C-alpha positions as a printed Julia matrix, in Angstrom:
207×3 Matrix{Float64}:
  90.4   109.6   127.21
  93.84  110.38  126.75
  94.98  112.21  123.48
  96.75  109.58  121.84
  93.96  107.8   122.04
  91.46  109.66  120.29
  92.51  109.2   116.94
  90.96  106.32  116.75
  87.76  107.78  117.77
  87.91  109.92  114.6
  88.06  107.61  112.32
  83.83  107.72  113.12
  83.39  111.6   113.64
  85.33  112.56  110.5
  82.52  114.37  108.54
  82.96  116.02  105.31
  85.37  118.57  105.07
  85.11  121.98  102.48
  87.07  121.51   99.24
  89.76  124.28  101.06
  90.06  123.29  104.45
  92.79  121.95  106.52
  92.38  117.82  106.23
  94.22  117.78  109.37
  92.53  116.96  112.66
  92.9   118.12  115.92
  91.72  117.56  118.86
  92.08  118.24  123.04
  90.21  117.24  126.57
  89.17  120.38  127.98
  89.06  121.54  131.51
  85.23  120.56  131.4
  86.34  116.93  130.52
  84.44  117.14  127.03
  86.83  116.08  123.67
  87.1   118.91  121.23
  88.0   118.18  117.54
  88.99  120.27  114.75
  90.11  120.83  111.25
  91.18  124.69  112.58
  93.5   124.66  115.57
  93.03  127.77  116.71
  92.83  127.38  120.52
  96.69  126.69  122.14
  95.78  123.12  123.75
  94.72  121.42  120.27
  97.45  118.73  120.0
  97.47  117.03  116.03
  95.72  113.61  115.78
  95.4   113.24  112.66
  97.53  114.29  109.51
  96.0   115.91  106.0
  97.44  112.85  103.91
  97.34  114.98  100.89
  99.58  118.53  102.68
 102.83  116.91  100.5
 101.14  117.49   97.27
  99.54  120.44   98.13
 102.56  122.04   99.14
 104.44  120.23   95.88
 101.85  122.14   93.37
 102.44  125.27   95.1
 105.78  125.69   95.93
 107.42  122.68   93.98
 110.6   121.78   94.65
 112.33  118.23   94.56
 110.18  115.61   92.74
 107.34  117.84   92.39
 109.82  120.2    90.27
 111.17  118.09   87.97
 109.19  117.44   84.39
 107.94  113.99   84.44
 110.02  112.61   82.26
 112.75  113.35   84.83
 110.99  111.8    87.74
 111.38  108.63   89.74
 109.9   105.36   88.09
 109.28  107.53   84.99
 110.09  104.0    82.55
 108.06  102.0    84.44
 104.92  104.42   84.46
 105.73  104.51   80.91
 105.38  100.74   80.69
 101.84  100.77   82.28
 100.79  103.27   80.42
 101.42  101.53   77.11
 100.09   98.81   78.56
  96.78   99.8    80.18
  95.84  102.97   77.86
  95.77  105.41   80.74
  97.95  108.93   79.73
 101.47  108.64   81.67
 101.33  112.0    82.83
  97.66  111.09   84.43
  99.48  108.13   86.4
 102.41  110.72   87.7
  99.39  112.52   89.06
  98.27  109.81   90.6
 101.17  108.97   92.24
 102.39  112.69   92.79
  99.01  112.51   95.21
  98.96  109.41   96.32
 102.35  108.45   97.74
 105.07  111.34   96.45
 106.63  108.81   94.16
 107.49  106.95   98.08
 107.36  103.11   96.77
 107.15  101.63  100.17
 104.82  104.26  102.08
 101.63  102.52  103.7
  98.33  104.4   104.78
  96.65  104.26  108.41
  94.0   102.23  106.46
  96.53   99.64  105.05
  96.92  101.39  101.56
 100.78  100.17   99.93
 103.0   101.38   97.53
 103.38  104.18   94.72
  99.42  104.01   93.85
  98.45  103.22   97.25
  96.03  100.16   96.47
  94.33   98.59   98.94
  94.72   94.8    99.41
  91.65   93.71   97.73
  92.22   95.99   94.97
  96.05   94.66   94.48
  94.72   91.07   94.89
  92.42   91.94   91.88
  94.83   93.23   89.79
  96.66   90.25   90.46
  99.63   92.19   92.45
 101.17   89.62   95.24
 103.6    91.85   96.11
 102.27   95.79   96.95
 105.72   97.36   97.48
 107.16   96.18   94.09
 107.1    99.68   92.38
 106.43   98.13   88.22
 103.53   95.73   89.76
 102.37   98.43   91.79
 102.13  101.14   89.29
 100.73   98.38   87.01
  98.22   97.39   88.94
  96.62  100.97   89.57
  96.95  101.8    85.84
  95.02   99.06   85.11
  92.42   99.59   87.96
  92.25  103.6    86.74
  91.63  102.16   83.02
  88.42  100.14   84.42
  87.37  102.63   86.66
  87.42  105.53   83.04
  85.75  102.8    81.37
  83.12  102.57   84.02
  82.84  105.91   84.15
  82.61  106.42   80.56
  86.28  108.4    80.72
  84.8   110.92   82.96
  88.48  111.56   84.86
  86.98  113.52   87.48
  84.61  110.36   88.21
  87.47  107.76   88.1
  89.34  109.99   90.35
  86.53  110.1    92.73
  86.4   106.28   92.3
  89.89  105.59   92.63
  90.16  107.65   96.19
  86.34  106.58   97.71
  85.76  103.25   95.89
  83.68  103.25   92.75
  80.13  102.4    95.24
  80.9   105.79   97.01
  80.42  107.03   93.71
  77.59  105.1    91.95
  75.31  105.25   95.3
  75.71  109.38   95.11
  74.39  109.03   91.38
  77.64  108.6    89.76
  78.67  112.13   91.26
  82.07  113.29   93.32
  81.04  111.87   97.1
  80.29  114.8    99.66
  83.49  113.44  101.57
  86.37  115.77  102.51
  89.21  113.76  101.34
  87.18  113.45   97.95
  86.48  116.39   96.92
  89.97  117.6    97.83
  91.91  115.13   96.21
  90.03  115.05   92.49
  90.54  118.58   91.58
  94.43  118.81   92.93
  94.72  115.44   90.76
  93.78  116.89   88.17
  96.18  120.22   88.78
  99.28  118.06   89.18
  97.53  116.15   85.6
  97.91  120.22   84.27
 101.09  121.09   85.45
 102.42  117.54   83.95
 100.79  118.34   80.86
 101.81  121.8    80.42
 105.98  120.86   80.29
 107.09  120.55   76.79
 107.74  117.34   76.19
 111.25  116.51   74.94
 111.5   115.78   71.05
């Protein structure tokens, strides 16, 4: 099966990952004809299939520079994460989290998996908010905060659980017993949510 190829094989063999490995996957036909994949390319022939999603903000918390250095009052579409926050109860600097993670404060990125915009909603989840357009940045952001406020309230405000929700789907969550799901991604992206929510937090905030 040719390289280029394989990535869509992945999408079935992509078991959890440790909270500090590489979310990246690679991958390579050996001489033997058997596929090799891994999250550690540490043979010469592994060729990249699949790209860690979350190596921008990883890299933005520790080395920040451009967006990521700015306080959040500074940053892009800081009025209108303002707006939904007033409007949805969810902290601002929680929703710049979000979206540091999430898209990089890109309004019209879209996932592999069909994910739009700033908060990267799903379809279903931006037809439930009542968002017809995905890449419009105020409905966008507007739409997540009010999804995050449902999923806190679900959670009973647990952030670490909303997170979990937001990123897996609130069933990933509930059918592991209302614990973060044993999947890679997951347990990756709540706790360097929640350091971008820290870093946010810990810039005075102007008078």
């Amino acid at each position: 099966m040719p390289l280029p190829h394989l990535a869509l094989l992945l999408l079935s063999l992509l078991a959890p990952l440790s909270a500090t490995a590489n979310g990246s996957i690679y991958g390579y036909v050996g001489d033997d004809g058997i596929e090799r994949f891994s999250n550690v390319p540490d043979d010469p022939r592994y060729r990249l299939l699949l790209r860690d999603r979350l190596a921008p903000a990883t890299a933005g918390l520790r080395f920040p520079r451009g967006v990521f250095a700015l306080p959040f009052e500074q940053r892009p579409f800081h009025q209108e994460i303002h707006a939904a926050s007033r409007s949805s109860g969810v902290d601002a600097a929680l929703l710049h989290a979000v979206i540091s993670v999430e898209s990089g404060y890109r309004e019209r990125v879209v996932s592999p998996k069909g994910a739009t915009g700033l908060m990267q909603l799903m379809p279903a989840t931006a037809r439930r908010y009542g968002l017809n357009r995905a890449d419009d940045p105020a409905g966008n952001i507007r739409a997540g905060a009010h999804y995050l406020r449902d999923l806190l309230a679900m959670f009973d405000n647990n952030v670490e659980l909303a997170l979990a929700a937001y990123n897996a789907g609130e069933n990933a969550v509930l059918r592991h017993g209302r614990r973060i799901p044993p999947y890679g991604e997951t347990q990756r992206y709540v706790p360097l949510v929640l350091a971008h929510y820290d870093r946010i937090k810990a810039r005075p905030r102007p008078r």
